[in-house]
Amino acid sequence: MSLMLPPESSAARSVAGVADDMFAALRGESAVLPRAESVVLVLIDGLGAISLRAHAGHARALTTGMAKKDVAHSVFPSTTAAALTSLLTGVWPGQHGLVGYRVLDPSRGILVNQLTGWESEGLDPATWQASPTVFERAAAEGRPTFAVGVAAYAGSGFTRATLRGAEFVAAQTPAERVAAAYDLAERHPGSLVYCYLPEADKAGHRYGVDSGHWVAALEEIDAALAHRVPPGVGVLVTSDHGMVDVPAHRQVVLEAEHLEGVALVGGEPRMLHLYLDPDADAEAVSSRLTADLDGLADVGTRGAAIDSGLFGPVVTPAAASRIGDVLVVSRSNHAVYDGTAHDQRNRGMIGQHGGLTPEERQVPLLRFGAFAR
């Protein structure tokens, strides 16, 4: 199977358009949302639409009235660094340049972690991610902009890359964060407020999306969102990606003989970026791994991925230089690991994402308050 996006309805929404729709709703110019005095974008990290529907009994506030069409599609790769940045800039990874979890910094020839490695690995948030954020555009119009999140993320490099233009407000629990977001929207007419809820993602990675821990996180989030929305405030609830559970027997380990010609392995287990030795042939490596991983993963070259639109309609030279020479995208609920890596701790992670399955790419897109139908 070639590397390409699965067929989607012509009416399918992308997370890359969500923030712009909300911004337009503030001006009364959105084709999909009614006008609102202020808007709140709630991001439930790691909540796929399929998993939400499967656990609807634990999320009545979120799922009551949820229709089949109340979904959007994440970008590729379906991972936080890429998808959250697309959500908050309105452009695909091929344009904003965060094309995976760990990618190559071509100027230094090293892998950099685009979630947690900004300071330690010397990335400049203003230049590595140069696309304007929706908050910067809103602030340029004189609108108040806020981002409500966990205190530990306030000054991180990823925050500075994706939330530029917003005033960061810290709150501890999901209920406190949602309450703070609603309060800010009510007290600041015309404002754009973002509210980040990472609890489901954390529980899913550690325990899986069918675990009691994940269900408990979902229930806590649902209870937080059951509170009344202030008059005139439009609320949109979505996610960056879903997850699949990868049991130990579905782990696929690449040993040295499989990685001949590969200098660096980036990305994550559901979507690997392979960076080759200078004299290695990408087509040959791709063909060899296609045979080795038959039925377990799809394999293709950087050029094929770009040509098929996987990273979006526009791929800048900077973004292209960070994409692996060869990509390995896991099928079903498999995950592919670098068996030669010194650190194997990520093999203990159950809930995973990054690939192209509906479980990973379909996310809820739910309206509340002034946006409710």
mmCIF file of C-alpha atoms in Angstrom:
data_model
loop_
_atom_site.group_PDB
_atom_site.id
_atom_site.type_symbol
_atom_site.label_atom_id
_atom_site.label_comp_id
_atom_site.label_asym_id
_atom_site.label_seq_id
_atom_site.Cartn_x
_atom_site.Cartn_y
_atom_site.Cartn_z
ATOM 1 C CA MET A 1 0.000 0.000 0.000
ATOM 2 C CA SER A 2 1.353 3.429 -0.883
ATOM 3 C CA LEU A 3 1.656 6.315 1.536
ATOM 4 C CA MET A 4 -1.411 8.466 1.063
ATOM 5 C CA LEU A 5 -4.258 9.962 3.049
ATOM 6 C CA PRO A 6 -7.332 7.717 3.296
ATOM 7 C CA PRO A 7 -10.321 8.816 1.191
ATOM 8 C CA GLU A 8 -12.434 11.416 2.988
ATOM 9 C CA SER A 9 -15.752 13.098 2.331
ATOM 10 C CA SER A 10 -15.523 16.376 0.449
ATOM 11 C CA ALA A 11 -17.317 17.904 3.442
ATOM 12 C CA ALA A 12 -14.762 16.586 5.944
ATOM 13 C CA ARG A 13 -13.350 19.234 8.257
ATOM 14 C CA SER A 14 -9.663 19.468 9.135
ATOM 15 C CA VAL A 15 -8.329 20.570 12.493
ATOM 16 C CA ALA A 16 -6.246 23.037 10.498
ATOM 17 C CA GLY A 17 -9.378 25.088 9.853
ATOM 18 C CA VAL A 18 -10.938 25.074 13.329
ATOM 19 C CA ALA A 19 -9.236 28.096 14.906
ATOM 20 C CA ASP A 20 -9.791 30.209 11.808
ATOM 21 C CA ASP A 21 -13.509 29.337 11.907
ATOM 22 C CA MET A 22 -13.689 30.544 15.493
ATOM 23 C CA PHE A 23 -11.766 33.708 14.689
ATOM 24 C CA ALA A 24 -14.203 34.380 11.845
ATOM 25 C CA ALA A 25 -17.153 33.755 14.194
ATOM 26 C CA LEU A 26 -15.974 36.673 16.318
ATOM 27 C CA ARG A 27 -16.367 38.905 13.242
ATOM 28 C CA GLY A 28 -19.623 37.310 12.143
ATOM 29 C CA GLU A 29 -17.888 36.068 8.991
ATOM 30 C CA SER A 30 -17.797 32.293 9.516
ATOM 31 C CA ALA A 31 -19.584 30.082 7.038
ATOM 32 C CA VAL A 32 -19.902 27.253 9.592
ATOM 33 C CA LEU A 33 -20.326 28.934 12.999
ATOM 34 C CA PRO A 34 -22.793 31.591 14.168
ATOM 35 C CA ARG A 35 -21.480 34.865 15.497
ATOM 36 C CA ALA A 36 -20.395 34.887 19.156
ATOM 37 C CA GLU A 37 -19.414 37.678 21.510
ATOM 38 C CA SER A 38 -16.382 35.676 22.678
ATOM 39 C CA VAL A 39 -15.115 32.207 21.784
ATOM 40 C CA VAL A 40 -13.513 29.354 23.717
ATOM 41 C CA LEU A 41 -11.588 26.554 22.004
ATOM 42 C CA VAL A 42 -11.311 23.519 24.302
ATOM 43 C CA LEU A 43 -8.655 21.013 23.276
ATOM 44 C CA ILE A 44 -8.927 17.540 24.837
ATOM 45 C CA ASP A 45 -5.572 16.040 23.984
ATOM 46 C CA GLY A 46 -5.709 12.452 22.733
ATOM 47 C CA LEU A 47 -9.504 12.089 22.484
ATOM 48 C CA GLY A 48 -10.501 10.350 19.263
ATOM 49 C CA ALA A 49 -14.078 10.486 18.025
ATOM 50 C CA ILE A 50 -14.288 6.695 17.832
ATOM 51 C CA SER A 51 -13.080 6.238 21.414
ATOM 52 C CA LEU A 52 -15.447 8.956 22.621
ATOM 53 C CA ARG A 53 -18.453 7.266 21.021
ATOM 54 C CA ALA A 54 -17.374 3.887 22.388
ATOM 55 C CA HIS A 55 -17.379 5.358 25.902
ATOM 56 C CA ALA A 56 -20.409 7.642 25.505
ATOM 57 C CA GLY A 57 -21.922 6.441 28.756
ATOM 58 C CA HIS A 58 -18.980 8.004 30.596
ATOM 59 C CA ALA A 59 -19.225 11.326 28.719
ATOM 60 C CA ARG A 60 -22.853 12.386 28.612
ATOM 61 C CA ALA A 61 -22.148 16.126 28.497
ATOM 62 C CA LEU A 62 -19.898 15.653 25.477
ATOM 63 C CA THR A 63 -21.921 13.088 23.566
ATOM 64 C CA THR A 64 -25.548 14.100 24.162
ATOM 65 C CA GLY A 65 -26.655 15.362 20.794
ATOM 66 C CA MET A 66 -23.376 14.356 19.107
ATOM 67 C CA ALA A 67 -24.140 13.643 15.455
ATOM 68 C CA LYS A 68 -22.233 11.531 12.978
ATOM 69 C CA LYS A 69 -21.007 14.698 11.258
ATOM 70 C CA ASP A 70 -19.581 16.200 14.465
ATOM 71 C CA VAL A 71 -16.038 15.152 13.631
ATOM 72 C CA ALA A 72 -12.915 16.611 12.102
ATOM 73 C CA HIS A 73 -9.777 14.982 10.769
ATOM 74 C CA SER A 74 -6.352 15.420 12.257
ATOM 75 C CA VAL A 75 -3.340 16.146 10.098
ATOM 76 C CA PHE A 76 -0.452 13.821 9.289
ATOM 77 C CA PRO A 77 1.342 12.767 11.320
ATOM 78 C CA SER A 78 -1.450 12.481 13.879
ATOM 79 C CA THR A 79 0.762 13.524 16.752
ATOM 80 C CA THR A 80 0.597 16.393 19.212
ATOM 81 C CA ALA A 81 3.490 18.496 17.930
ATOM 82 C CA ALA A 82 2.142 18.477 14.371
ATOM 83 C CA ALA A 83 -1.593 18.557 15.033
ATOM 84 C CA LEU A 84 -1.730 21.113 17.849
ATOM 85 C CA THR A 85 0.428 23.451 15.810
ATOM 86 C CA SER A 86 -1.902 23.033 12.819
ATOM 87 C CA LEU A 87 -4.909 23.684 15.034
ATOM 88 C CA LEU A 88 -3.413 26.921 16.382
ATOM 89 C CA THR A 89 -1.840 28.273 13.186
ATOM 90 C CA GLY A 90 -4.404 27.130 10.625
ATOM 91 C CA VAL A 91 -1.807 25.501 8.355
ATOM 92 C CA TRP A 92 -0.659 21.919 7.767
ATOM 93 C CA PRO A 93 2.676 20.523 9.037
ATOM 94 C CA GLY A 94 4.256 20.974 5.634
ATOM 95 C CA GLN A 95 3.917 24.714 6.156
ATOM 96 C CA HIS A 96 4.508 25.235 9.887
ATOM 97 C CA GLY A 97 7.342 22.685 9.891
ATOM 98 C CA LEU A 98 6.581 20.574 12.976
ATOM 99 C CA VAL A 99 6.423 17.362 10.972
ATOM 100 C CA GLY A 100 6.696 14.813 13.777
ATOM 101 C CA TYR A 101 7.610 14.090 17.371
ATOM 102 C CA ARG A 102 11.384 13.822 16.884
ATOM 103 C CA VAL A 103 12.796 15.141 13.631
ATOM 104 C CA LEU A 104 16.097 16.082 12.087
ATOM 105 C CA ASP A 105 17.581 19.517 12.524
ATOM 106 C CA PRO A 106 19.406 19.535 9.175
ATOM 107 C CA SER A 107 21.660 22.444 10.116
ATOM 108 C CA ARG A 108 23.232 20.386 12.915
ATOM 109 C CA GLY A 109 22.544 16.810 11.853
ATOM 110 C CA ILE A 110 20.841 15.878 15.138
ATOM 111 C CA LEU A 111 17.374 14.738 16.157
ATOM 112 C CA VAL A 112 15.304 17.256 18.128
ATOM 113 C CA ASN A 113 12.204 16.641 20.234
ATOM 114 C CA GLN A 114 9.523 19.115 19.161
ATOM 115 C CA LEU A 115 7.474 18.757 22.345
ATOM 116 C CA THR A 116 10.043 18.800 25.140
ATOM 117 C CA GLY A 117 13.428 19.481 23.583
ATOM 118 C CA TRP A 118 13.249 23.147 22.662
ATOM 119 C CA GLU A 119 15.518 24.509 25.376
ATOM 120 C CA SER A 120 17.850 21.525 25.784
ATOM 121 C CA GLU A 121 18.290 21.070 22.038
ATOM 122 C CA GLY A 122 18.625 24.730 21.134
ATOM 123 C CA LEU A 123 15.488 25.377 19.080
ATOM 124 C CA ASP A 124 14.229 28.939 18.664
ATOM 125 C CA PRO A 125 10.392 28.862 18.849
ATOM 126 C CA ALA A 126 10.097 32.054 16.787
ATOM 127 C CA THR A 127 12.068 30.721 13.836
ATOM 128 C CA TRP A 128 11.607 26.957 13.997
ATOM 129 C CA GLN A 129 7.828 27.528 13.936
ATOM 130 C CA ALA A 130 7.460 30.775 11.984
ATOM 131 C CA SER A 131 3.775 30.620 10.976
ATOM 132 C CA PRO A 132 1.614 33.244 12.733
ATOM 133 C CA THR A 133 -0.654 31.818 15.422
ATOM 134 C CA VAL A 134 -4.362 32.550 15.547
ATOM 135 C CA PHE A 135 -3.647 34.463 18.771
ATOM 136 C CA GLU A 136 -1.167 36.762 17.048
ATOM 137 C CA ARG A 137 -3.714 37.502 14.346
ATOM 138 C CA ALA A 138 -6.447 38.140 16.899
ATOM 139 C CA ALA A 139 -4.169 40.372 18.991
ATOM 140 C CA ALA A 140 -3.305 42.356 15.857
ATOM 141 C CA GLU A 141 -7.005 43.240 15.651
ATOM 142 C CA GLY A 142 -6.928 44.395 19.259
ATOM 143 C CA ARG A 143 -8.751 41.352 20.618
ATOM 144 C CA PRO A 144 -7.922 39.913 24.066
ATOM 145 C CA THR A 145 -6.385 36.440 23.731
ATOM 146 C CA PHE A 146 -5.793 33.892 26.481
ATOM 147 C CA ALA A 147 -4.455 30.354 26.802
ATOM 148 C CA VAL A 148 -5.516 28.398 29.888
ATOM 149 C CA GLY A 149 -3.351 25.416 30.701
ATOM 150 C CA VAL A 150 -1.186 23.533 33.164
ATOM 151 C CA ALA A 151 1.315 25.728 35.024
ATOM 152 C CA ALA A 152 4.271 23.510 34.064
ATOM 153 C CA TYR A 153 3.730 24.353 30.383
ATOM 154 C CA ALA A 154 3.623 28.131 30.815
ATOM 155 C CA GLY A 155 7.128 28.917 29.612
ATOM 156 C CA SER A 156 7.937 25.893 27.496
ATOM 157 C CA GLY A 157 9.361 26.192 24.023
ATOM 158 C CA PHE A 158 6.360 24.447 22.516
ATOM 159 C CA THR A 159 4.062 26.930 24.245
ATOM 160 C CA ARG A 160 6.092 29.827 22.867
ATOM 161 C CA ALA A 161 5.952 28.285 19.387
ATOM 162 C CA THR A 162 2.203 27.649 19.324
ATOM 163 C CA LEU A 163 0.556 30.082 21.772
ATOM 164 C CA ARG A 164 2.374 33.251 20.772
ATOM 165 C CA GLY A 165 0.139 36.269 21.205
ATOM 166 C CA ALA A 166 -1.928 34.768 24.053
ATOM 167 C CA GLU A 167 -1.692 35.580 27.747
ATOM 168 C CA PHE A 168 -1.065 32.300 29.586
ATOM 169 C CA VAL A 169 -3.323 31.568 32.574
ATOM 170 C CA ALA A 170 -2.538 28.528 34.745
ATOM 171 C CA ALA A 171 -5.146 26.393 36.511
ATOM 172 C CA GLN A 172 -4.784 22.990 38.124
ATOM 173 C CA THR A 173 -7.728 20.707 37.399
ATOM 174 C CA PRO A 174 -9.848 20.315 34.265
ATOM 175 C CA ALA A 175 -12.794 21.900 36.061
ATOM 176 C CA GLU A 176 -10.670 24.862 37.145
ATOM 177 C CA ARG A 177 -9.283 25.325 33.640
ATOM 178 C CA VAL A 178 -12.695 25.245 31.982
ATOM 179 C CA ALA A 179 -14.120 27.616 34.601
ATOM 180 C CA ALA A 180 -11.206 30.016 34.090
ATOM 181 C CA ALA A 181 -11.658 29.913 30.301
ATOM 182 C CA TYR A 182 -15.385 30.643 30.542
ATOM 183 C CA ASP A 183 -14.769 33.442 33.022
ATOM 184 C CA LEU A 184 -12.160 35.081 30.786
ATOM 185 C CA ALA A 185 -14.459 34.877 27.770
ATOM 186 C CA GLU A 186 -17.324 36.427 29.720
ATOM 187 C CA ARG A 187 -15.249 39.232 31.250
ATOM 188 C CA HIS A 188 -13.481 40.137 27.997
ATOM 189 C CA PRO A 189 -15.994 40.601 25.165
ATOM 190 C CA GLY A 190 -14.496 39.872 21.766
ATOM 191 C CA SER A 191 -11.850 37.552 23.232
ATOM 192 C CA LEU A 192 -10.368 34.330 21.883
ATOM 193 C CA VAL A 193 -9.693 31.833 24.676
ATOM 194 C CA TYR A 194 -7.932 28.465 24.407
ATOM 195 C CA CYS A 195 -8.301 25.778 27.084
ATOM 196 C CA TYR A 196 -5.973 22.760 27.132
ATOM 197 C CA LEU A 197 -6.932 19.460 28.822
ATOM 198 C CA PRO A 198 -4.138 16.817 28.639
ATOM 199 C CA GLU A 199 -5.494 14.277 31.146
ATOM 200 C CA ALA A 200 -6.964 11.764 28.668
ATOM 201 C CA ASP A 201 -3.785 11.748 26.585
ATOM 202 C CA LYS A 202 -1.607 11.035 29.612
ATOM 203 C CA ALA A 203 -3.853 8.215 30.841
ATOM 204 C CA GLY A 204 -4.108 6.721 27.365
ATOM 205 C CA HIS A 205 -0.360 6.609 26.813
ATOM 206 C CA ARG A 206 0.296 4.921 30.121
ATOM 207 C CA TYR A 207 -2.696 2.618 30.521
ATOM 208 C CA GLY A 208 -4.512 2.503 27.161
ATOM 209 C CA VAL A 209 -7.783 3.970 25.940
ATOM 210 C CA ASP A 210 -9.857 1.059 27.243
ATOM 211 C CA SER A 211 -8.418 1.268 30.751
ATOM 212 C CA GLY A 212 -10.175 2.370 33.909
ATOM 213 C CA HIS A 213 -7.654 5.196 34.242
ATOM 214 C CA TRP A 214 -8.558 6.560 30.811
ATOM 215 C CA VAL A 215 -12.281 6.317 31.550
ATOM 216 C CA ALA A 216 -11.743 8.160 34.847
ATOM 217 C CA ALA A 217 -9.909 10.951 33.005
ATOM 218 C CA LEU A 218 -12.732 11.166 30.456
ATOM 219 C CA GLU A 219 -15.334 11.375 33.233
ATOM 220 C CA GLU A 220 -13.412 14.178 34.941
ATOM 221 C CA ILE A 221 -13.200 16.136 31.692
ATOM 222 C CA ASP A 222 -16.864 15.527 30.894
ATOM 223 C CA ALA A 223 -17.894 16.791 34.333
ATOM 224 C CA ALA A 224 -15.820 19.924 33.798
ATOM 225 C CA LEU A 225 -17.602 20.632 30.523
ATOM 226 C CA ALA A 226 -21.072 20.008 31.953
ATOM 227 C CA HIS A 227 -21.177 23.489 33.479
ATOM 228 C CA ARG A 228 -23.271 26.256 31.932
ATOM 229 C CA VAL A 229 -21.628 28.323 29.218
ATOM 230 C CA PRO A 230 -21.930 32.101 29.798
ATOM 231 C CA PRO A 231 -24.399 33.929 27.516
ATOM 232 C CA GLY A 232 -22.949 35.009 24.189
ATOM 233 C CA VAL A 233 -19.902 32.724 24.452
ATOM 234 C CA GLY A 234 -19.355 30.157 21.716
ATOM 235 C CA VAL A 235 -17.500 26.989 22.723
ATOM 236 C CA LEU A 236 -15.940 24.481 20.364
ATOM 237 C CA VAL A 237 -14.527 21.229 21.788
ATOM 238 C CA THR A 238 -12.098 19.179 19.717
ATOM 239 C CA SER A 239 -8.868 17.193 19.900
ATOM 240 C CA ASP A 240 -5.531 16.918 18.155
ATOM 241 C CA HIS A 241 -5.630 13.150 17.600
ATOM 242 C CA GLY A 242 -7.049 9.871 18.859
ATOM 243 C CA MET A 243 -5.196 6.733 19.914
ATOM 244 C CA VAL A 244 -4.900 3.007 19.383
ATOM 245 C CA ASP A 245 -3.799 0.554 22.055
ATOM 246 C CA VAL A 246 -0.665 -1.381 21.105
ATOM 247 C CA PRO A 247 -0.277 -4.608 23.108
ATOM 248 C CA ALA A 248 3.188 -6.058 23.571
ATOM 249 C CA HIS A 249 2.639 -8.784 20.967
ATOM 250 C CA ARG A 250 1.930 -6.095 18.340
ATOM 251 C CA GLN A 251 5.311 -4.444 18.780
ATOM 252 C CA VAL A 252 7.552 -4.777 15.709
ATOM 253 C CA VAL A 253 11.261 -4.345 16.393
ATOM 254 C CA LEU A 254 13.712 -3.312 13.678
ATOM 255 C CA GLU A 255 17.190 -4.690 14.287
ATOM 256 C CA ALA A 256 20.481 -3.638 12.680
ATOM 257 C CA GLU A 257 19.957 -5.761 9.561
ATOM 258 C CA HIS A 258 16.648 -4.000 8.884
ATOM 259 C CA LEU A 259 18.202 -0.573 9.366
ATOM 260 C CA GLU A 260 21.116 -0.922 6.967
ATOM 261 C CA GLY A 261 21.766 2.494 5.423
ATOM 262 C CA VAL A 262 19.811 4.311 8.163
ATOM 263 C CA ALA A 263 21.757 6.916 10.119
ATOM 264 C CA LEU A 264 19.002 8.222 12.450
ATOM 265 C CA VAL A 265 15.544 7.042 13.456
ATOM 266 C CA GLY A 266 13.110 9.819 14.354
ATOM 267 C CA GLY A 267 9.358 10.253 14.625
ATOM 268 C CA GLU A 268 7.578 7.840 16.949
ATOM 269 C CA PRO A 269 6.576 4.153 16.818
ATOM 270 C CA ARG A 270 3.382 4.718 14.833
ATOM 271 C CA MET A 271 5.176 6.950 12.285
ATOM 272 C CA LEU A 272 8.938 6.690 11.925
ATOM 273 C CA HIS A 273 11.163 9.161 10.093
ATOM 274 C CA LEU A 274 14.245 7.341 8.796
ATOM 275 C CA TYR A 275 17.205 9.558 7.893
ATOM 276 C CA LEU A 276 19.643 7.755 5.648
ATOM 277 C CA ASP A 277 23.393 7.659 5.244
ATOM 278 C CA PRO A 278 24.584 9.965 2.433
ATOM 279 C CA ASP A 279 25.309 7.056 0.078
ATOM 280 C CA ALA A 280 22.100 5.112 0.793
ATOM 281 C CA ASP A 281 19.356 4.927 -1.824
ATOM 282 C CA ALA A 282 15.940 5.868 -0.459
ATOM 283 C CA GLU A 283 14.025 3.788 -3.014
ATOM 284 C CA ALA A 284 16.101 0.717 -2.207
ATOM 285 C CA VAL A 285 15.687 1.132 1.559
ATOM 286 C CA SER A 286 11.966 1.714 1.104
ATOM 287 C CA SER A 287 11.575 -1.420 -1.024
ATOM 288 C CA ARG A 288 13.518 -3.540 1.449
ATOM 289 C CA LEU A 289 11.471 -2.359 4.433
ATOM 290 C CA THR A 290 8.232 -2.782 2.503
ATOM 291 C CA ALA A 291 9.102 -6.463 2.153
ATOM 292 C CA ASP A 292 10.293 -6.781 5.759
ATOM 293 C CA LEU A 293 7.137 -5.136 7.137
ATOM 294 C CA ASP A 294 4.619 -6.647 4.738
ATOM 295 C CA GLY A 295 1.154 -6.228 6.226
ATOM 296 C CA LEU A 296 2.457 -4.435 9.328
ATOM 297 C CA ALA A 297 3.299 -0.968 8.020
ATOM 298 C CA ASP A 298 3.271 1.197 4.914
ATOM 299 C CA VAL A 299 6.647 2.458 3.740
ATOM 300 C CA GLY A 300 7.501 5.237 1.316
ATOM 301 C CA THR A 301 10.003 7.914 0.455
ATOM 302 C CA ARG A 302 9.912 11.579 1.402
ATOM 303 C CA GLY A 303 9.182 12.566 -2.187
ATOM 304 C CA ALA A 304 6.262 10.169 -2.480
ATOM 305 C CA ALA A 305 4.787 11.418 0.804
ATOM 306 C CA ILE A 306 5.056 15.056 -0.232
ATOM 307 C CA ASP A 307 3.681 14.387 -3.702
ATOM 308 C CA SER A 308 0.651 12.585 -2.270
ATOM 309 C CA GLY A 309 -0.165 15.530 0.003
ATOM 310 C CA LEU A 310 0.408 13.739 3.298
ATOM 311 C CA PHE A 311 1.952 16.834 4.883
ATOM 312 C CA GLY A 312 -0.569 19.204 3.321
ATOM 313 C CA PRO A 313 -0.940 21.180 0.092
ATOM 314 C CA VAL A 314 2.161 23.299 0.778
ATOM 315 C CA VAL A 315 5.521 21.935 1.928
ATOM 316 C CA THR A 316 8.189 24.557 2.511
ATOM 317 C CA PRO A 317 11.874 23.825 1.952
ATOM 318 C CA ALA A 318 12.440 24.070 5.725
ATOM 319 C CA ALA A 319 9.718 21.520 6.462
ATOM 320 C CA ALA A 320 10.867 19.190 3.688
ATOM 321 C CA SER A 321 14.399 19.161 5.106
ATOM 322 C CA ARG A 322 13.039 17.815 8.423
ATOM 323 C CA ILE A 323 11.058 14.936 6.890
ATOM 324 C CA GLY A 324 12.705 11.520 6.864
ATOM 325 C CA ASP A 325 14.169 10.153 3.653
ATOM 326 C CA VAL A 326 11.927 7.128 4.275
ATOM 327 C CA LEU A 327 8.696 7.014 6.316
ATOM 328 C CA VAL A 328 7.266 3.968 8.101
ATOM 329 C CA VAL A 329 3.562 4.255 9.038
ATOM 330 C CA SER A 330 2.152 1.438 11.180
ATOM 331 C CA ARG A 331 -1.040 -0.296 10.147
ATOM 332 C CA SER A 332 -3.823 -1.596 12.417
ATOM 333 C CA ASN A 333 -2.605 -1.503 16.040
ATOM 334 C CA HIS A 334 1.044 -2.299 15.401
ATOM 335 C CA ALA A 335 3.974 -0.079 16.343
ATOM 336 C CA VAL A 336 7.490 -0.209 14.922
ATOM 337 C CA TYR A 337 10.503 0.302 17.184
ATOM 338 C CA ASP A 338 14.190 0.889 16.673
ATOM 339 C CA GLY A 339 15.710 -2.140 18.374
ATOM 340 C CA THR A 340 19.199 -0.636 18.169
ATOM 341 C CA ALA A 341 18.291 2.404 20.300
ATOM 342 C CA HIS A 342 19.905 2.619 23.725
ATOM 343 C CA ASP A 343 16.671 3.836 25.340
ATOM 344 C CA GLN A 344 13.790 1.345 25.000
ATOM 345 C CA ARG A 345 11.468 2.908 27.579
ATOM 346 C CA ASN A 346 8.879 3.937 24.987
ATOM 347 C CA ARG A 347 8.086 0.247 24.468
ATOM 348 C CA GLY A 348 6.111 0.427 27.714
ATOM 349 C CA MET A 349 3.658 2.924 26.200
ATOM 350 C CA ILE A 350 0.236 1.384 25.464
ATOM 351 C CA GLY A 351 -1.879 4.106 23.851
ATOM 352 C CA GLN A 352 -0.156 5.440 20.741
ATOM 353 C CA HIS A 353 -0.791 7.647 17.718
ATOM 354 C CA GLY A 354 0.864 9.220 14.705
ATOM 355 C CA GLY A 355 -0.526 7.073 11.925
ATOM 356 C CA LEU A 356 -3.421 7.162 9.474
ATOM 357 C CA THR A 357 -6.112 4.967 11.038
ATOM 358 C CA PRO A 358 -9.582 6.432 11.699
ATOM 359 C CA GLU A 359 -9.012 5.850 15.418
ATOM 360 C CA GLU A 360 -6.038 8.229 15.269
ATOM 361 C CA ARG A 361 -7.273 10.804 12.764
ATOM 362 C CA GLN A 362 -10.979 11.233 13.525
ATOM 363 C CA VAL A 363 -11.539 13.675 16.386
ATOM 364 C CA PRO A 364 -14.727 15.160 17.860
ATOM 365 C CA LEU A 365 -15.842 18.639 16.851
ATOM 366 C CA LEU A 366 -18.567 19.634 19.286
ATOM 367 C CA ARG A 367 -20.450 22.934 19.682
ATOM 368 C CA PHE A 368 -21.733 24.447 22.909
ATOM 369 C CA GLY A 369 -23.049 27.785 24.109
ATOM 370 C CA ALA A 370 -23.632 30.307 21.320
ATOM 371 C CA PHE A 371 -22.364 27.746 18.786
ATOM 372 C CA ALA A 372 -24.899 25.050 19.735
ATOM 373 C CA ARG A 373 -27.411 24.195 17.046
#
